[in-house]
């Protein structure tokens, strides 16, 4: 009973914060400020910190499979919540399809960024001694031999250097996952306010999503502080925010149809007659959740 009371209190508090309309409306601005000014933390960062090593457990365990973790927890929460409310398998799949669309966008951008990186970058092989007849290298400047027709992946796998214009995929992924999690779990606050059934499994999934959101923000700060790459990380953050805006602030606002899954909460907390965050009786929807 005690643990259940603690779970209820913690999830109610988190749901109230994430479901707040002002928080949702300004979270992307907060995230943008983190990406923009986060590299300044490198002035106080300790290079001997455990987070200054890319081999750290958190980087290996979570960052390299960040999209998978986000899909597992957010997808489970969205499916269980929607099925609890409507008992409709097809409706639950429709809401989960938002994650599939975002995943397709993520994979597409990864492929596009890889192609752009291969087209604009070059591979160099460090040499320990100057080539015969080429003279001596400048002090402190290692010789680099250009290796053509190598992609970035092959170049790095062979232990060579890759130089070119890049967009940080890690920053892109973390920003997109943070914004996606906020959008998907924000519905839990209005759901509880309306007195919806909320057993321990649903609350635990919500709490796991909140903890995952905090982890992504923490890892983003670590990358900006210990591995600053300007403007690569800034471009990655901008691409993540644009992807979120195109989906959740653009396409998903079209309403549920055969080509659009709709926004979070549509068809779950409201009736068909509710539209644009206003109830049938003319009062605003709970906590600013927009409905259609």
Short mmCIF file of C-alpha atoms in Angstrom, two decimals, residues 72 80 113 136-137 144 195 216 233 238 258 286:
data_model
loop_
_atom_site.label_atom_id
_atom_site.label_comp_id
_atom_site.label_asym_id
_atom_site.label_seq_id
_atom_site.Cartn_x
_atom_site.Cartn_y
_atom_site.Cartn_z
CA UNK A 72 9.44 0.49 -26.34
CA UNK A 80 -2.05 0.58 -22.94
CA UNK A 113 22.59 12.72 -43.68
CA UNK A 136 59.29 17.57 -44.21
CA UNK A 137 56.06 18.23 -42.47
CA UNK A 144 47.53 13.29 -44.09
CA UNK A 195 -11.03 10.28 -13.49
CA UNK A 216 17.71 11.95 -22.68
CA UNK A 233 25.16 19.81 -32.81
CA UNK A 238 17.40 22.29 -35.29
CA UNK A 258 -6.60 6.97 -43.41
CA UNK A 286 -8.71 20.07 -19.62
#
